Tab-separated table of C-alpha atoms in Angstrom:
chain	number	residue	atom	x	y	z
L	29	UNK	CA	88.613	79.784	75.967
L	30	UNK	CA	86.317	79.170	78.830
L	31	UNK	CA	85.134	81.111	81.482
L	32	UNK	CA	87.227	79.367	83.743
L	33	UNK	CA	90.315	80.039	81.564
L	34	UNK	CA	89.755	83.776	81.815
L	35	UNK	CA	89.470	83.577	85.604
L	36	UNK	CA	92.738	81.496	85.718
L	37	UNK	CA	94.509	84.016	83.670
L	38	UNK	CA	93.032	86.684	86.317
L	39	UNK	CA	94.227	84.939	89.434
L	40	UNK	CA	97.064	86.761	90.109
L	41	UNK	CA	94.658	89.752	90.878
L	42	UNK	CA	92.230	87.599	93.229
L	43	UNK	CA	95.316	86.367	95.492
L	44	UNK	CA	94.966	88.098	99.067
L	45	UNK	CA	91.631	89.358	98.477
L	46	UNK	CA	89.454	87.848	101.314
L	47	UNK	CA	86.333	88.385	99.221
L	48	UNK	CA	87.836	86.976	95.986
L	49	UNK	CA	90.120	84.306	97.398
L	50	UNK	CA	89.262	81.873	94.797
L	51	UNK	CA	87.356	81.548	91.524
L	52	UNK	CA	84.583	79.594	93.272
L	53	UNK	CA	83.601	82.616	95.402
L	54	UNK	CA	82.800	84.619	92.567
L	55	UNK	CA	79.305	86.146	92.903
L	56	UNK	CA	76.739	88.034	90.866
L	57	UNK	CA	77.485	91.721	91.183
L	58	UNK	CA	74.723	93.860	92.408
L	59	UNK	CA	73.012	96.646	90.539
L	60	UNK	CA	74.870	99.495	89.238
L	61	UNK	CA	72.583	102.763	89.361
L	62	UNK	CA	74.624	103.946	86.101
L	63	UNK	CA	73.321	101.044	83.634
L	64	UNK	CA	69.454	100.738	84.946
L	65	UNK	CA	68.512	98.696	81.491
L	66	UNK	CA	68.866	95.041	80.658
L	67	UNK	CA	71.077	95.487	78.081
L	68	UNK	CA	74.483	95.096	80.393
L	69	UNK	CA	76.664	95.612	77.195
L	70	UNK	CA	78.268	99.277	78.112
L	71	UNK	CA	78.289	98.064	81.746
L	72	UNK	CA	80.272	95.295	80.508
L	73	UNK	CA	82.604	97.704	78.510
L	74	UNK	CA	82.707	100.241	81.210
L	75	UNK	CA	84.134	97.560	83.990
L	76	UNK	CA	86.557	96.418	81.412
L	77	UNK	CA	87.958	99.962	80.933
L	78	UNK	CA	87.801	100.866	84.308
L	79	UNK	CA	89.543	97.980	85.249
L	80	UNK	CA	92.843	98.725	83.053
L	81	UNK	CA	92.455	102.338	84.091
L	82	UNK	CA	92.648	101.430	87.718
L	83	UNK	CA	95.595	99.347	86.904
L	84	UNK	CA	97.424	101.994	85.146
L	85	UNK	CA	96.677	104.536	87.418
L	86	UNK	CA	97.143	102.525	90.927
L	87	UNK	CA	98.780	99.613	90.099
L	88	UNK	CA	98.057	95.800	90.622
L	89	UNK	CA	97.918	96.143	94.366
L	90	UNK	CA	95.189	98.478	94.702
L	91	UNK	CA	92.552	96.169	96.106
L	92	UNK	CA	89.462	98.196	94.868
L	93	UNK	CA	90.442	97.444	91.272
L	94	UNK	CA	89.017	93.968	91.748
L	95	UNK	CA	85.667	95.240	91.792
L	96	UNK	CA	86.207	95.978	88.005
L	97	UNK	CA	87.787	92.803	87.464
L	98	UNK	CA	84.849	90.858	89.180
L	99	UNK	CA	82.614	92.629	87.205
L	100	UNK	CA	83.709	92.510	83.473
L	101	UNK	CA	84.611	88.811	84.371
L	102	UNK	CA	81.093	87.968	84.930
L	103	UNK	CA	79.268	90.522	82.522
L	104	UNK	CA	81.246	90.014	79.459
L	105	UNK	CA	81.173	86.993	76.852
L	106	UNK	CA	84.832	85.732	76.738
L	107	UNK	CA	85.300	86.420	73.085
L	108	UNK	CA	84.996	89.985	73.575
L	109	UNK	CA	87.457	89.844	76.656
L	110	UNK	CA	89.944	87.903	74.557
L	111	UNK	CA	89.297	90.394	71.386
L	112	UNK	CA	89.863	93.630	73.999
L	113	UNK	CA	93.135	91.883	75.255
L	114	UNK	CA	94.435	91.314	71.978
L	115	UNK	CA	93.488	94.653	70.434
L	116	UNK	CA	95.471	96.078	74.102
L	117	UNK	CA	98.211	94.164	73.177
L	118	UNK	CA	98.527	95.186	69.386
L	119	UNK	CA	97.916	98.797	70.308
L	120	UNK	CA	94.607	98.805	68.362
L	121	UNK	CA	92.415	99.283	71.222
L	122	UNK	CA	89.797	101.922	70.587
L	123	UNK	CA	90.706	103.680	74.054
L	124	UNK	CA	94.288	104.814	74.163
L	125	UNK	CA	94.558	105.774	78.025
L	126	UNK	CA	94.672	101.817	79.321
């Protein structure tokens, strides 16, 4: 799967959001003080987990959840996201709270 395929999968979350009205509007995320180092692996993981926790707690219509989606789509390799999605679907994802 390509980055465009991943973005298409998450397209429903972009609708109705002015700053994310299309995949073409994706910009590089800003600095996150929680992750000051150049290795962004933990940042990728945390944004993935935060997105799904936000969806579970607040629901898909909660606009602030989209910041986590934008971040992990930009930071995480496609293969990682596909693997994590598969693990969540199979119930084998390391975090059970999402």
